[in-house]
Amino acid sequence: MATSAAPAGAQAVQRALGVLQCFRHHGPEMGVTDIARAMELPISTAHRLVLTLVAAGFLERDPATARYRLGTTVAELGQLHYFRHGLHRLDPVLARLGRATKASASVAVRSGDDALVLIGGTVGAESSDGIRTPLHSTAMGKVLLAWAPPGEDDLAALPELVRLTDRTIGDRAELRAELDRVRAAGHALNDGESEHGVRSVSVPVLDADGFSYAALTLRATPELITDDRVGWFVAQAQARVDQVAALLLPTR
């Protein structure tokens, strides 16, 4: 385990990033002991890392609880990414799609073994739920896998396919067959696979080479996205794909 000496170099950077990652999974506020436990570090090492991140604005201390939360520098960088990548231009498109369908509209991209919602959708206040989800358990994730570029299409490289509900695909052969169906249909369906009572449809936003750059998704309940209306929701999403692509895809 780590020594009492202050971490330096690449190790220090990795540990500092690890501290920030803790807030993705362990709630909006954490104490130094919580961080040390999550990272398997001595409390003294965790404390030095936290103080360094506070000084840089990446963390801030709540004076009422003496616990730490993400700081304004994180928000600033998030805002810079949001505007410099033109994501704000997607707001009106998703808003109109949401009003037309009465569903939650979102755009997601692949981030490692997860689908990461860039804009729209429903985000949990206490964790990253709704922001980052396993690829195998969502419509958006299936779309990102079905049209994945070479090097990202190896299902064997995915981690264990955890079953989040009794409907979640937990077998790679089953997932491979599902992706074949997705490609043939041109869209993916999530019917209670990530969460009971949730149904979503997703269509690919393809780049110039025909690979999935992003996924455009509509999310609601089975009472809204009924079996006989799935095709209508898919058509509504597909009608906006060119707009999303024009605003989102990088120009060559």
XYZ file of C-alpha atoms in Angstrom:
252
model
C 0.000 0.000 0.000
C 1.033 3.628 -0.333
C 3.690 5.055 1.968
C 3.334 8.226 4.008
C 5.453 10.183 1.534
C 3.581 12.637 -0.635
C 2.704 11.077 -3.989
C 4.596 12.552 -6.908
C 4.601 12.583 -10.679
C 2.271 10.356 -12.638
C 1.153 8.507 -9.525
C 0.001 11.748 -7.950
C -1.951 12.671 -11.074
C -3.584 9.244 -11.213
C -4.531 9.452 -7.556
C -5.919 12.968 -7.890
C -8.061 11.853 -10.816
C -9.118 8.846 -8.759
C -10.347 11.161 -5.988
C -12.514 13.045 -8.477
C -13.844 9.757 -9.853
C -14.999 8.822 -6.344
C -17.741 11.432 -6.601
C -19.153 9.661 -9.651
C -20.187 6.613 -7.646
C -20.311 7.557 -3.971
C -22.641 10.519 -3.829
C -22.357 14.291 -3.915
C -20.366 14.644 -0.674
C -17.580 12.560 0.857
C -15.320 12.819 3.860
C -11.579 12.210 3.722
C -12.070 8.837 5.428
C -14.643 7.857 2.796
C -12.248 8.801 0.003
C -9.346 6.974 1.618
C -11.473 3.854 2.001
C -12.756 4.004 -1.571
C -9.244 4.388 -2.986
C -7.548 2.082 -0.474
C -5.144 4.830 0.573
C -3.867 5.979 3.963
C -5.970 8.799 5.359
C -2.930 11.099 5.399
C -2.339 10.554 1.671
C -6.014 11.071 0.852
C -6.026 14.251 2.937
C -3.066 15.730 1.037
C -4.700 14.929 -2.285
C -7.967 16.513 -1.184
C -6.236 19.699 0.010
C -4.409 19.992 -3.314
C -7.680 19.614 -5.237
C -9.395 22.158 -3.006
C -6.607 24.664 -3.660
C -7.122 24.206 -7.425
C -10.901 24.523 -7.150
C -11.649 20.940 -8.185
C -13.121 20.222 -4.745
C -14.699 22.434 -2.113
C -15.410 21.886 1.572
C -18.924 22.238 2.936
C -18.440 24.230 6.161
C -21.642 22.819 7.636
C -20.693 19.149 7.241
C -16.878 19.351 6.886
C -17.281 17.037 3.903
C -16.100 17.630 0.359
C -17.915 17.993 -2.951
C -16.982 18.798 -6.548
C -15.832 22.376 -6.942
C -16.383 25.213 -9.354
C -13.409 24.321 -11.563
C -15.146 21.069 -12.506
C -18.269 23.036 -13.414
C -16.194 25.506 -15.426
C -14.514 22.765 -17.444
C -17.864 21.085 -18.005
C -19.320 24.338 -19.321
C -16.318 24.877 -21.589
C -16.752 21.395 -23.057
C -20.486 21.903 -23.430
C -20.188 25.124 -25.412
C -16.926 24.544 -27.277
C -18.247 21.233 -28.618
C -21.487 22.933 -29.658
C -23.683 20.778 -27.425
C -25.815 23.805 -26.544
C -27.004 23.869 -30.161
C -28.686 20.495 -29.592
C -30.943 21.838 -26.839
C -33.686 23.146 -29.178
C -33.645 19.942 -31.253
C -34.052 17.696 -28.210
C -36.631 20.036 -26.688
C -38.788 19.889 -29.822
C -38.403 16.111 -30.000
C -39.416 15.812 -26.359
C -42.488 17.978 -26.842
C -43.550 16.037 -29.930
C -43.212 12.641 -28.244
C -43.709 13.483 -24.543
C -40.625 11.333 -23.926
C -37.207 12.240 -22.573
C -34.775 12.848 -25.442
C -31.019 12.516 -25.085
C -27.775 12.117 -27.003
C -25.091 9.731 -25.765
C -21.619 8.659 -26.849
C -19.442 5.726 -25.891
C -17.064 6.184 -22.977
C -15.095 3.012 -22.368
C -17.524 0.232 -21.533
C -20.408 2.639 -20.879
C -22.830 4.860 -22.740
C -22.356 8.437 -21.533
C -25.240 10.900 -21.870
C -23.867 14.200 -23.176
C -27.095 16.150 -23.201
C -30.746 15.635 -22.321
C -32.325 12.716 -20.512
C -32.957 12.276 -16.824
C -30.003 12.601 -14.494
C -29.978 11.327 -10.925
C -29.174 13.980 -8.345
C -27.380 11.683 -5.906
C -25.099 9.760 -8.270
C -24.159 9.318 -11.915
C -27.319 7.253 -12.544
C -28.776 8.425 -15.819
C -25.456 9.841 -17.004
C -23.407 6.675 -17.476
C -24.867 3.219 -18.108
C -23.444 -0.157 -19.209
C -23.505 -0.634 -22.966
C -25.244 -4.015 -22.903
C -28.251 -2.926 -20.846
C -29.584 0.098 -22.730
C -30.917 0.969 -26.162
C -28.284 3.677 -26.577
C -25.533 1.233 -25.636
C -26.758 -1.366 -28.117
C -26.734 1.245 -30.884
C -23.192 2.277 -30.001
C -22.110 -1.371 -30.080
C -24.038 -2.359 -33.202
C -22.302 0.242 -35.369
C -19.029 0.368 -33.449
C -15.880 1.126 -35.452
C -13.114 -1.483 -35.770
C -11.272 -1.890 -32.501
C -14.373 -1.124 -30.454
C -16.578 -3.950 -31.720
C -15.046 -6.843 -29.767
C -17.738 -8.077 -27.382
C -15.229 -10.372 -25.689
C -13.391 -7.257 -24.473
C -16.412 -6.052 -22.519
C -16.480 -6.698 -18.766
C -18.976 -9.071 -17.205
C -22.477 -8.456 -18.525
C -24.173 -7.746 -15.214
C -27.919 -8.376 -15.158
C -29.511 -5.210 -13.773
C -33.015 -6.685 -14.076
C -34.444 -10.050 -15.044
C -34.631 -8.744 -18.640
C -31.002 -7.664 -18.974
C -28.858 -9.515 -21.485
C -26.180 -11.368 -19.535
C -24.696 -13.611 -22.221
C -22.326 -12.531 -24.999
C -23.873 -14.842 -27.572
C -27.288 -13.400 -26.736
C -25.881 -9.882 -27.001
C -24.312 -10.671 -30.377
C -27.670 -11.930 -31.670
C -29.400 -8.832 -30.300
C -26.942 -6.553 -32.097
C -27.642 -8.389 -35.351
C -31.344 -7.623 -34.837
C -30.536 -3.990 -34.039
C -28.545 -3.545 -37.244
C -31.284 -5.209 -39.299
C -33.994 -3.022 -37.740
C -31.967 0.208 -37.748
C -32.773 0.925 -34.108
C -32.495 -0.563 -30.620
C -35.104 -1.136 -27.922
C -34.593 -1.287 -24.176
C -37.624 -2.862 -22.528
C -36.978 -2.848 -18.791
C -33.401 -4.078 -19.206
C -31.755 -1.260 -17.273
C -34.641 -0.446 -14.943
C -38.129 -1.831 -14.466
C -40.853 0.415 -15.831
C -38.588 2.072 -18.381
C -38.735 1.618 -22.136
C -36.536 3.425 -24.635
C -35.753 3.434 -28.325
C -32.469 4.576 -29.816
C -31.191 5.273 -33.314
C -27.585 5.724 -34.423
C -25.966 9.009 -35.368
C -23.454 7.732 -37.911
C -20.235 9.389 -38.994
C -19.067 9.676 -42.597
C -17.695 6.128 -42.468
C -20.970 4.645 -41.246
C -19.904 4.065 -37.647
C -21.781 5.142 -34.536
C -20.593 8.548 -33.380
C -23.518 8.913 -30.984
C -26.971 7.582 -30.141
C -30.213 9.553 -30.154
C -32.635 8.108 -27.611
C -36.237 8.535 -26.485
C -36.982 7.272 -22.979
C -40.360 6.890 -21.279
C -42.612 4.207 -19.791
C -44.207 1.203 -21.515
C -47.530 3.003 -21.120
C -46.280 5.756 -23.451
C -43.986 3.762 -25.746
C -46.479 0.960 -26.301
C -45.753 -2.048 -28.486
C -47.861 -0.730 -31.328
C -46.232 2.744 -31.182
C -42.561 1.744 -31.041
C -42.263 2.314 -34.788
C -43.715 5.824 -34.465
C -41.184 6.780 -31.777
C -38.366 5.355 -33.872
C -39.547 7.404 -36.859
C -39.668 10.554 -34.731
C -36.067 10.011 -33.623
C -34.868 9.139 -37.125
C -36.443 12.323 -38.481
C -34.056 14.344 -36.267
C -30.873 12.333 -36.851
C -29.613 14.528 -39.690
C -30.074 17.641 -37.532
C -28.193 16.057 -34.657
C -25.422 14.866 -36.956
C -25.021 18.296 -38.540
C -24.638 19.926 -35.116
C -22.639 17.209 -33.369
C -20.269 15.549 -35.821
C -16.875 17.161 -36.263
C -16.177 18.630 -39.668
C -13.348 17.161 -41.674
